[in-house]
Short mmCIF file of the C-alpha atoms (twelve columns), coordinates in Angstrom:
data_MODEL
# 
_entry.id   MODEL 
# 
loop_
_atom_site.group_PDB 
_atom_site.id 
_atom_site.type_symbol 
_atom_site.label_atom_id 
_atom_site.label_alt_id 
_atom_site.label_comp_id 
_atom_site.label_asym_id 
_atom_site.label_seq_id 
_atom_site.Cartn_x 
_atom_site.Cartn_y 
_atom_site.Cartn_z 
_atom_site.pdbx_PDB_model_num 
ATOM 1   C CA . MET A 1   0.069   -0.198  0.113   1 
ATOM 2   C CA . ASN A 2   1.728   2.762   -1.198  1 
ATOM 3   C CA . THR A 3   0.131   5.911   1.692   1 
ATOM 4   C CA . VAL A 4   -0.002  9.423   0.975   1 
ATOM 5   C CA . ASN A 5   1.149   11.797  3.451   1 
ATOM 6   C CA . THR A 6   1.198   15.567  1.605   1 
ATOM 7   C CA . LEU A 7   -1.704  17.396  3.248   1 
ATOM 8   C CA . ASP A 8   -3.069  18.697  6.434   1 
ATOM 9   C CA . LEU A 9   -6.076  17.061  6.489   1 
ATOM 10  C CA . GLU A 10  -7.397  18.675  9.268   1 
ATOM 11  C CA . LYS A 11  -7.326  21.795  8.503   1 
ATOM 12  C CA . LEU A 12  -9.848  21.086  5.650   1 
ATOM 13  C CA . SER A 13  -13.549 20.478  4.974   1 
ATOM 14  C CA . THR A 14  -14.883 17.417  5.136   1 
ATOM 15  C CA . GLU A 15  -16.585 18.858  1.024   1 
ATOM 16  C CA . GLU A 16  -13.126 19.532  0.238   1 
ATOM 17  C CA . LEU A 17  -12.365 16.711  1.508   1 
ATOM 18  C CA . ARG A 18  -14.831 15.002  -0.316  1 
ATOM 19  C CA . SER A 19  -13.877 16.645  -3.589  1 
ATOM 20  C CA . LEU A 20  -9.762  16.158  -2.934  1 
ATOM 21  C CA . LEU A 21  -10.365 11.792  -2.884  1 
ATOM 22  C CA . TYR A 22  -13.109 12.307  -5.596  1 
ATOM 23  C CA . GLU A 23  -10.243 14.834  -7.814  1 
ATOM 24  C CA . ARG A 24  -7.186  11.922  -6.556  1 
ATOM 25  C CA . ALA A 25  -9.818  8.498   -7.225  1 
ATOM 26  C CA . SER A 26  -10.477 10.076  -11.066 1 
ATOM 27  C CA . ALA A 27  -6.528  10.532  -11.607 1 
ATOM 28  C CA . GLU A 28  -6.780  6.923   -10.790 1 
ATOM 29  C CA . GLN A 29  -9.166  6.161   -13.117 1 
ATOM 30  C CA . PHE A 30  -7.375  8.314   -15.717 1 
ATOM 31  C CA . GLU A 31  -3.859  6.390   -15.389 1 
ATOM 32  C CA . PHE A 32  -5.576  3.103   -15.471 1 
ATOM 33  C CA . CYS A 33  -7.413  3.780   -18.512 1 
ATOM 34  C CA . ASP A 34  -4.607  5.870   -20.251 1 
ATOM 35  C CA . GLU A 35  -1.999  2.013   -19.780 1 
ATOM 36  C CA . LEU A 36  -4.494  -0.056  -20.989 1 
ATOM 37  C CA . ARG A 37  -4.894  2.271   -23.819 1 
ATOM 38  C CA . LYS A 38  -0.903  1.106   -24.692 1 
ATOM 39  C CA . LYS A 39  -1.783  -2.699  -24.631 1 
ATOM 40  C CA . PRO A 40  -2.696  -5.920  -27.006 1 
ATOM 41  C CA . ARG A 41  -7.229  -6.474  -27.311 1 
ATOM 42  C CA . GLU A 42  -6.509  -9.531  -24.855 1 
ATOM 43  C CA . TYR A 43  -4.889  -7.559  -21.651 1 
ATOM 44  C CA . ILE A 44  -7.591  -4.655  -22.337 1 
ATOM 45  C CA . MET A 45  -10.635 -7.052  -22.229 1 
ATOM 46  C CA . GLU A 46  -8.671  -9.412  -18.642 1 
ATOM 47  C CA . MET A 47  -8.791  -6.117  -17.118 1 
ATOM 48  C CA . ALA A 48  -12.430 -4.938  -18.015 1 
ATOM 49  C CA . TYR A 49  -14.114 -6.410  -14.826 1 
ATOM 50  C CA . LYS A 50  -11.271 -3.919  -12.963 1 
ATOM 51  C CA . HIS A 51  -12.426 -1.345  -15.159 1 
ATOM 52  C CA . THR A 52  -16.254 -1.545  -14.970 1 
ATOM 53  C CA . ILE A 53  -15.075 -1.818  -11.057 1 
ATOM 54  C CA . TYR A 54  -13.160 1.483   -11.340 1 
ATOM 55  C CA . ASP A 55  -15.775 3.337   -12.941 1 
ATOM 56  C CA . GLU A 56  -18.152 2.488   -9.935  1 
ATOM 57  C CA . TYR A 57  -16.855 3.668   -7.558  1 
ATOM 58  C CA . ILE A 58  -16.362 6.684   -9.190  1 
ATOM 59  C CA . SER A 59  -19.329 6.584   -9.280  1 
ATOM 60  C CA . LEU A 60  -20.795 6.226   -5.822  1 
ATOM 61  C CA . LEU A 61  -17.291 8.971   -4.759  1 
ATOM 62  C CA . GLU A 62  -19.568 11.703  -6.523  1 
ATOM 63  C CA . GLN A 63  -21.857 10.653  -3.925  1 
ATOM 64  C CA . ASP A 64  -21.737 11.706  -0.342  1 
ATOM 65  C CA . TYR A 65  -22.442 8.540   1.838   1 
ATOM 66  C CA . LEU A 66  -18.721 8.730   3.494   1 
ATOM 67  C CA . ASN A 67  -17.897 10.259  6.784   1 
ATOM 68  C CA . GLU A 68  -15.340 12.059  7.332   1 
ATOM 69  C CA . GLU A 69  -13.183 9.784   8.887   1 
ATOM 70  C CA . GLN A 70  -13.703 7.561   5.720   1 
ATOM 71  C CA . ILE A 71  -12.655 9.939   3.711   1 
ATOM 72  C CA . LYS A 72  -9.432  10.479  5.561   1 
ATOM 73  C CA . PHE A 73  -8.540  6.333   5.786   1 
ATOM 74  C CA . LEU A 74  -9.181  6.309   1.326   1 
ATOM 75  C CA . LEU A 75  -6.932  9.867   1.589   1 
ATOM 76  C CA . GLN A 76  -4.243  8.326   3.019   1 
ATOM 77  C CA . PHE A 77  -3.368  6.194   -0.245  1 
ATOM 78  C CA . GLU A 78  -1.973  7.725   -2.906  1 
ATOM 79  C CA . CYS A 79  -4.486  5.126   -4.674  1 
ATOM 80  C CA . PRO A 80  -7.858  4.518   -3.236  1 
ATOM 81  C CA . LEU A 81  -9.546  2.546   -5.859  1 
ATOM 82  C CA . SER A 82  -7.172  0.432   -6.607  1 
ATOM 83  C CA . ILE A 83  -7.871  -0.268  -2.452  1 
ATOM 84  C CA . CYS A 84  -11.651 -0.398  -2.617  1 
ATOM 85  C CA . TYR A 85  -10.839 -3.328  -5.988  1 
ATOM 86  C CA . ASP A 86  -8.444  -5.495  -3.817  1 
ATOM 87  C CA . ALA A 87  -11.279 -5.289  -0.387  1 
ATOM 88  C CA . TRP A 88  -14.231 -5.433  -2.777  1 
ATOM 89  C CA . MET A 89  -12.009 -8.342  -4.413  1 
ATOM 90  C CA . ASP A 90  -11.669 -9.951  -0.597  1 
ATOM 91  C CA . THR A 91  -15.346 -10.010 -0.251  1 
ATOM 92  C CA . ASP A 92  -16.946 -13.210 -0.774  1 
ATOM 93  C CA . TYR A 93  -20.139 -10.991 -2.602  1 
ATOM 94  C CA . SER A 94  -18.961 -10.174 -5.786  1 
ATOM 95  C CA . TYR A 95  -21.075 -9.015  -8.938  1 
ATOM 96  C CA . MET A 96  -22.412 -12.651 -9.862  1 
ATOM 97  C CA . ASP A 97  -24.093 -12.926 -6.471  1 
ATOM 98  C CA . MET A 98  -25.558 -9.879  -7.543  1 
ATOM 99  C CA . LEU A 99  -26.417 -10.501 -11.174 1 
ATOM 100 C CA . ARG A 100 -28.016 -14.468 -9.573  1 
ATOM 101 C CA . ASP A 101 -29.972 -12.185 -7.097  1 
ATOM 102 C CA . ALA A 102 -32.002 -9.721  -9.480  1 
ATOM 103 C CA . ILE A 103 -31.984 -12.936 -11.585 1 
ATOM 104 C CA . MET A 104 -33.752 -15.690 -9.340  1 
ATOM 105 C CA . GLU A 105 -36.272 -12.419 -7.961  1 
ATOM 106 C CA . ARG A 106 -37.644 -11.586 -11.652 1 
ATOM 107 C CA . ALA A 107 -37.650 -15.170 -11.749 1 
ATOM 108 C CA . ASP A 108 -39.921 -15.329 -9.084  1 
ATOM 109 C CA . ASN A 109 -42.171 -11.866 -9.176  1 
ATOM 110 C CA . GLU A 110 -42.736 -13.040 -12.604 1 
ATOM 111 C CA . ILE A 111 -44.143 -16.630 -11.694 1 
ATOM 112 C CA . LYS A 112 -45.936 -14.841 -8.086  1 
ATOM 113 C CA . GLU A 113 -47.928 -12.668 -11.054 1 
ATOM 114 C CA . MET A 114 -49.018 -15.714 -13.304 1 
ATOM 115 C CA . LYS A 115 -49.799 -17.319 -10.930 1 
ATOM 116 C CA . ALA A 116 -52.412 -14.499 -9.488  1 
ATOM 117 C CA . ALA A 117 -53.730 -14.075 -12.276 1 
# 
């Protein structure tokens, strides 16, 4: 983990911290995409999932659900998206679980509606 301690985070407001985290994560995503553009297509395809997750994290960072302590924690790292991605990959829950749940829920709802009709 590559930590960064270039700013006195205590002097910044929550909104400034949030903005700084978003800027840092966006720069990381831009650099990741820029590096991908230089790679062979096969490698790009292998990294598509990571790219998707990075995009999702960027979208989440546009919202204000993280508290100040969480933001400061992520700002300790030069590459906060990598930290989040690694944490996601270490979880037991995945997109596949969410997709499976969505399919099963949709099918169950449709079956209920057909039986009720």
